[in-house]
Backbone as numpy.savetxt, mean C-alpha at the origin, in Angstrom:
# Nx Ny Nz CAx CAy CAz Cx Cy Cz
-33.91 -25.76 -22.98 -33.43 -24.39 -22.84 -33.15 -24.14 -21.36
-31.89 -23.54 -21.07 -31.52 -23.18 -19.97 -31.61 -21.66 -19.52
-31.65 -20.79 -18.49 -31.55 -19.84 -18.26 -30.69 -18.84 -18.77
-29.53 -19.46 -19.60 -28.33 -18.64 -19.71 -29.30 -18.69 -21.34
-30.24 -19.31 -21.78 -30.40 -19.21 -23.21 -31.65 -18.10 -23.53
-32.29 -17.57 -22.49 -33.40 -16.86 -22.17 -32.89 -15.30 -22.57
-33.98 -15.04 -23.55 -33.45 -13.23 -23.52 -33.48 -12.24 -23.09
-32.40 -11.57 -22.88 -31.99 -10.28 -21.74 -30.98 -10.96 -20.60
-30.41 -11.99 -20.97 -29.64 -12.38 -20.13 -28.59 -11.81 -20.02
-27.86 -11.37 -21.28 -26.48 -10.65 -20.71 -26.77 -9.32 -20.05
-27.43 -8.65 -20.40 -28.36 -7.58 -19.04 -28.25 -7.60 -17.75
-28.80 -9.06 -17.33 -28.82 -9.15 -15.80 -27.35 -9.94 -15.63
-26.81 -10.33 -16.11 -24.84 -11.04 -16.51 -24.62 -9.63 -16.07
-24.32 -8.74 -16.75 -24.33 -7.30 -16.59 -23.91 -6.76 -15.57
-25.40 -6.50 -14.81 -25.86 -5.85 -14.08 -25.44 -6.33 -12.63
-24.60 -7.91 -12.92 -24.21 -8.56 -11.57 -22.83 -8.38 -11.46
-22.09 -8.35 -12.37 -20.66 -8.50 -12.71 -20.26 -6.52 -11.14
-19.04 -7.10 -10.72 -18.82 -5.91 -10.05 -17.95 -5.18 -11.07
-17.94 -3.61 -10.74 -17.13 -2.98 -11.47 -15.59 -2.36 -11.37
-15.10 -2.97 -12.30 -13.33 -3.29 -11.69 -12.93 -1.62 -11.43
-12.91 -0.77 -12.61 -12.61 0.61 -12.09 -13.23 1.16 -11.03
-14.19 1.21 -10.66 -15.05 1.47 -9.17 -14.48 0.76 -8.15
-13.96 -0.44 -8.44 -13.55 -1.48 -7.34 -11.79 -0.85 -6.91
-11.28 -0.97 -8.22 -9.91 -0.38 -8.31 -9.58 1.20 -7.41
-10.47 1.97 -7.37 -10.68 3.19 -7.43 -10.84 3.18 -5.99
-11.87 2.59 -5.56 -11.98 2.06 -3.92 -10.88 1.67 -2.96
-10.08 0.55 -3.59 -8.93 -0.03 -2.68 -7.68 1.03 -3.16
-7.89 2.21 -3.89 -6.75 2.76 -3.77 -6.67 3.82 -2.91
-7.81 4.18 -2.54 -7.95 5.18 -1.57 -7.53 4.60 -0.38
-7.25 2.58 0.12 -7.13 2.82 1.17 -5.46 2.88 2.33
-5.71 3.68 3.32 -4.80 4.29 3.52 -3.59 2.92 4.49
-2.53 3.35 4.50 -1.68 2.19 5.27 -1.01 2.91 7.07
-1.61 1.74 7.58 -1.82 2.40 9.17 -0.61 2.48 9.61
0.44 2.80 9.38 1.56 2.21 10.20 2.22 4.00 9.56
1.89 4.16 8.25 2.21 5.42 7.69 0.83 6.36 7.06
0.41 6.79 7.72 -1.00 7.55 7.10 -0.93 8.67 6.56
0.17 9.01 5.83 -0.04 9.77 4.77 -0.28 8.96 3.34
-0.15 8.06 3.34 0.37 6.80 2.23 -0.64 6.25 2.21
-0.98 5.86 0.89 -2.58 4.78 0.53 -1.72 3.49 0.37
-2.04 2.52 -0.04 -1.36 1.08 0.08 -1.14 1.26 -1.41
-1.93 2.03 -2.51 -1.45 1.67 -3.83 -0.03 2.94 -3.83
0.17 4.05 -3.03 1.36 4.68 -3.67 2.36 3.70 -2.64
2.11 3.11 -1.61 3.21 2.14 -0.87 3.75 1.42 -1.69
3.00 0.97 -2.59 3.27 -0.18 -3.76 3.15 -1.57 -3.41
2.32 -1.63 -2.08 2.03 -2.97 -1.90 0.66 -3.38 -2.37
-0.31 -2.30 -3.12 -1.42 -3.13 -4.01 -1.20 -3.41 -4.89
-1.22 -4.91 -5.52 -0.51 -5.26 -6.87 -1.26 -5.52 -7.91
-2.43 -6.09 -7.07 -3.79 -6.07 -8.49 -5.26 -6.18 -7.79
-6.07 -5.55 -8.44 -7.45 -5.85 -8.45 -8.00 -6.48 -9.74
-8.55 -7.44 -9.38 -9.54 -8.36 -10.72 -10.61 -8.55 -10.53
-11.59 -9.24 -11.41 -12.63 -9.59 -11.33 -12.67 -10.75 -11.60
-13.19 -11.79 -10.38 -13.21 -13.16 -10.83 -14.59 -13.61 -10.29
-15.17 -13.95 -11.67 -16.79 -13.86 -11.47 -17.64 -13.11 -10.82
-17.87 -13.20 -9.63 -18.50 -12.10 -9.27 -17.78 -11.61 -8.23
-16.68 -12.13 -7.64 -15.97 -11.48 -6.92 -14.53 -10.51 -7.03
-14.37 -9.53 -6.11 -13.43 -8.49 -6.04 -12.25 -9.44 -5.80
-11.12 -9.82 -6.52 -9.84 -10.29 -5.98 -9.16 -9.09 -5.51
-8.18 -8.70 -4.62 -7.05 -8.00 -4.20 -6.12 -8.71 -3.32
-5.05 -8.44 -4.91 -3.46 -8.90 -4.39 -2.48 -7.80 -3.79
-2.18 -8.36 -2.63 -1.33 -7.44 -2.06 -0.16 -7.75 -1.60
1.22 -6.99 -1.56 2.27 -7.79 -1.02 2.69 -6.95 -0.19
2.88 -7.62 1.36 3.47 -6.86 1.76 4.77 -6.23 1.86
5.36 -5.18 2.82 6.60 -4.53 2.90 7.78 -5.52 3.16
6.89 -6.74 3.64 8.03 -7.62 4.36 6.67 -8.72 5.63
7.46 -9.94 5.25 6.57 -10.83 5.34 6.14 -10.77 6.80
6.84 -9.82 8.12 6.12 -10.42 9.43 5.44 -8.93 9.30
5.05 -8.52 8.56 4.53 -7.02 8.67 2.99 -7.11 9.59
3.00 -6.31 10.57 2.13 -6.58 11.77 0.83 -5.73 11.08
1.01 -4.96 10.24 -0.11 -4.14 9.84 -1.03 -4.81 9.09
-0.20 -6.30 8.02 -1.15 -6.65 7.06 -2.72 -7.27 7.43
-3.02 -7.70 8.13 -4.23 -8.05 8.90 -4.97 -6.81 8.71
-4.60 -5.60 9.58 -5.64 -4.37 9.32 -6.07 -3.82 7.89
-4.89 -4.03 7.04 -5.05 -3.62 5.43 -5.91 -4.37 4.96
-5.92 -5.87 5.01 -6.95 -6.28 4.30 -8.26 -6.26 5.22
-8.53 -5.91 6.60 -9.58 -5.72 7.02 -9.96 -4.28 5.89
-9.39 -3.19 6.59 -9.89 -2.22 5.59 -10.09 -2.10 4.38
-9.45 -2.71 3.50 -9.69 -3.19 2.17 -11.06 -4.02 1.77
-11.50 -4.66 3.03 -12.83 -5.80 2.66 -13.89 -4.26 3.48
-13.25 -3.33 4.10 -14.39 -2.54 4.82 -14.99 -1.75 3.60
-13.72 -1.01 3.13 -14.17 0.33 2.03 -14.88 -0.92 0.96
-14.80 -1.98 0.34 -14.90 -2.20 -0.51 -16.45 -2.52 -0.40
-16.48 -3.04 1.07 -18.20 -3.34 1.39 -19.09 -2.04 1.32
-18.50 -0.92 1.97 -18.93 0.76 1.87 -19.62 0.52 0.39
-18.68 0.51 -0.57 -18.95 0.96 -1.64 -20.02 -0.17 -2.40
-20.42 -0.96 -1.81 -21.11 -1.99 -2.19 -20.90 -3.50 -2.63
-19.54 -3.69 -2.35 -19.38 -5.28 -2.80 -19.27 -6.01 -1.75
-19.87 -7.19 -1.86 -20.19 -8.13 -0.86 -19.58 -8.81 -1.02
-19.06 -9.26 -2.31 -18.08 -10.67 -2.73 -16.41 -10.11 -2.64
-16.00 -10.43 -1.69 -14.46 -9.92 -1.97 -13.46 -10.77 -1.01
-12.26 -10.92 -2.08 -10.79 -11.76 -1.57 -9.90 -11.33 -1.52
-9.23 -10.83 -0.41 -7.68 -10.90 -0.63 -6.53 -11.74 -0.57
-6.15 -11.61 -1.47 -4.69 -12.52 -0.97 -3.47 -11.90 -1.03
-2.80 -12.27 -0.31 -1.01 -11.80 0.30 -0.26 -12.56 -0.68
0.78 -11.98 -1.40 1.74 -12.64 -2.03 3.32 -12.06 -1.53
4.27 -13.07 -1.78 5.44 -12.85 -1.39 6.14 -12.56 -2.38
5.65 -12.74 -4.09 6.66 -12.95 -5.07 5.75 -12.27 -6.34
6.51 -11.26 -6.48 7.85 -10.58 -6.22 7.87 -10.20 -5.13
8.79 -10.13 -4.35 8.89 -9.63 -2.89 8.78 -8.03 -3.60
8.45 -7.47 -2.31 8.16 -6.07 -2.30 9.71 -5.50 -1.89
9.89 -3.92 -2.73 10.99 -3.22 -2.64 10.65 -1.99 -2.48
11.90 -1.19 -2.39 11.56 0.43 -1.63 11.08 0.52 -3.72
11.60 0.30 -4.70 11.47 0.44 -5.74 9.69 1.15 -6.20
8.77 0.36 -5.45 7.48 -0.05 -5.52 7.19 1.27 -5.05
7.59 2.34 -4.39 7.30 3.50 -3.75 7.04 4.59 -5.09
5.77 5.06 -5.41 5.88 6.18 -6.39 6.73 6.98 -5.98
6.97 7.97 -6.94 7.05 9.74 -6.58 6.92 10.27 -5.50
5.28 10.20 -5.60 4.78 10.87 -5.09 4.69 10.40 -3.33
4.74 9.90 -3.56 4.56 8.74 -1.97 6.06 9.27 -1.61
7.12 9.27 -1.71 8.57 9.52 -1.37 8.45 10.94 -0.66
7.67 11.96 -1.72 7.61 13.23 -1.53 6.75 13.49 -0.23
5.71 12.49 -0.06 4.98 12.48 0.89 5.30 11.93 2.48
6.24 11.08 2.09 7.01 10.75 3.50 8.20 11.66 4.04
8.86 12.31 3.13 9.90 13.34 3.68 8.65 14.50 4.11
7.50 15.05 3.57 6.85 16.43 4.12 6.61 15.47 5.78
5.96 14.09 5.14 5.67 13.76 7.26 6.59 13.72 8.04
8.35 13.85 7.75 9.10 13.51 8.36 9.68 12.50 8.52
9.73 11.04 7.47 10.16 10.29 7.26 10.87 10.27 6.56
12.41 10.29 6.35 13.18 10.12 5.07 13.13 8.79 4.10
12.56 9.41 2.85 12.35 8.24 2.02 13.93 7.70 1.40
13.48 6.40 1.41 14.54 5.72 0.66 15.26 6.47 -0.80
16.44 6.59 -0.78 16.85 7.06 -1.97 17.76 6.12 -2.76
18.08 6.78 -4.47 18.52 5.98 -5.33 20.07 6.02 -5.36
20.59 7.18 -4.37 21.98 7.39 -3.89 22.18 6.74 -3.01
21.39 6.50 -1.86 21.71 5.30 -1.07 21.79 6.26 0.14
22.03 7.63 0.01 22.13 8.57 0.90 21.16 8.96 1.87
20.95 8.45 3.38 19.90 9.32 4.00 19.62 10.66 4.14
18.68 11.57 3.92 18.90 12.89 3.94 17.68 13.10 5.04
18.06 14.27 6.19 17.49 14.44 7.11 15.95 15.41 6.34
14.76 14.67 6.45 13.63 15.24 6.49 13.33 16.51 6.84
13.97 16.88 7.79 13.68 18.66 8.24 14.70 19.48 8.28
16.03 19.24 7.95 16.88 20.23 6.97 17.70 20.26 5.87
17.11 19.05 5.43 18.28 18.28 4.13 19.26 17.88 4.29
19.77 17.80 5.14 21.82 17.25 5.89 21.84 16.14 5.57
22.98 15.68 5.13 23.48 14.45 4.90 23.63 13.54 6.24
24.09 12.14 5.81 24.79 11.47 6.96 24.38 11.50 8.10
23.61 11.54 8.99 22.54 11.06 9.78 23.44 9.99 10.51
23.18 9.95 11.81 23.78 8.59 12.74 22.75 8.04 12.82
23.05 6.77 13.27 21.99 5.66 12.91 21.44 5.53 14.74
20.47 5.18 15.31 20.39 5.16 16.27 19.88 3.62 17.13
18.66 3.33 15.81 18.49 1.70 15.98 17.80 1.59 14.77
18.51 0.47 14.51 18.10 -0.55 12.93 16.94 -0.39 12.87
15.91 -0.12 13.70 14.53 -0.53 13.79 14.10 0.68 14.43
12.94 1.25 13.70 11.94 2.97 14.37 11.06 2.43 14.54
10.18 3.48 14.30 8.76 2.95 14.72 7.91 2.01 13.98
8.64 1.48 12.93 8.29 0.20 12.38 9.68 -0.66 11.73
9.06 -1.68 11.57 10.28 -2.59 10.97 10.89 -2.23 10.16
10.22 -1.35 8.82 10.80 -1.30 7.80 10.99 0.38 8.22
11.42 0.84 8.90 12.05 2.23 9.11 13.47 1.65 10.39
14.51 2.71 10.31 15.24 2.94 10.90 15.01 4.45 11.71
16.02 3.92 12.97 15.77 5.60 13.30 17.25 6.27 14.08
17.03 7.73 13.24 17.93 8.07 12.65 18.14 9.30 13.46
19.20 9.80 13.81 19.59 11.31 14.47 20.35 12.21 13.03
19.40 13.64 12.90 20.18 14.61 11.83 22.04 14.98 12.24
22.77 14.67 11.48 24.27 15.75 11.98 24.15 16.96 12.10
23.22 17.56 11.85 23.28 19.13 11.86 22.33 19.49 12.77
21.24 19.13 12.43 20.02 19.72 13.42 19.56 19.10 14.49
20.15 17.85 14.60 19.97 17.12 15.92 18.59 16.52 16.18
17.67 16.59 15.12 16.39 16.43 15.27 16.15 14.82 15.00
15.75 13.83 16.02 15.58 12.41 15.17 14.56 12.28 14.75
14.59 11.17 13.43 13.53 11.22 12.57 13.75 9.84 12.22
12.91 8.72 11.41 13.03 8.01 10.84 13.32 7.89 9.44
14.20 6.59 8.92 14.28 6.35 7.36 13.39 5.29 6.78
12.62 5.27 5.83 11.86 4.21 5.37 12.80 3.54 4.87
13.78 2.62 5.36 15.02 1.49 4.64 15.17 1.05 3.83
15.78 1.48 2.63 16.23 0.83 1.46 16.25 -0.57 1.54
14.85 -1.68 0.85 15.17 -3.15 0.58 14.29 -3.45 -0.51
């Protein structure tokens, strides 16, 4: 007879296993540094949490593969997850499916135009964040991050960034 044959074992099996909704629930709160209104799950770069034996997996992809932030995400991701009590935890980075503006909820879109970022749209149209105007001049391919452009309003003259349609 082995230990696994002893009774009350699935109890303490149980009682070790981490808990995926608690775990899930954890890494969605955490936030993405580069845009901090945005958690990494409405970014759409958290792609899964599992449970593999006793450890927390989290797959994440980033915005784009030289993304300078991903290092801090999965630091914070192994921080909150330790907060909350798990000691066993992995992340891994995947490239495939590459990540798209697609991956952006709702709500996350709605949340980058209130910060002043114009979110990517399905018209293709930039619309200025702080007065709705169309057509925007482009100013440099590249804002304050890679995956933003930055952008001058035609009307209000105010520059702002676009989170770039890819």
């Amino acid at each position: 007879m082995d230990a696994t044959d002893l009774p009350g074992i699935e109890m303490v099996i149980a009682a070790t296993r981490p808990d995926l909704g608690l775990a899930r629930e954890v890494v969605g709160r955490v936030i993405d540094p580069e845009i901090p209104v945005l958690t990494i799950g409405e970014l759409g770069i958290l792609s899964e949490v599992a449970i593999d034996g006793g450890e927390v997996v989290v797959t994440i992809t980033p915005t784009y593969s030289g993304c300078p932030a991903l290092r801090q995400i999965e630091d914070e991701i192994r921080s909150h997850l330790a907060q909350a009590g798990f000691d066993r935890v992995i992340v891994k980075t995947t490239n495939t499916p590459a990540w798209s503006t697609d991956r952006l909820t709702p709500g996350a879109r709605a949340k980058l135009a209130a910060f002043g970022i114009a979110p990517p749209t399905s018209i293709g149209e930039v619309i200025c964040p702080q007065c709705a105007a169309g057509a925007p001049r482009m100013v440099s391919r590249f804002g304050s991050t890679a995956c933003k452009a930055l952008m001058v309003c035609s009307q209000c003259g105010e520059p702002f960034d676009w989170f770039k349609e890819f």
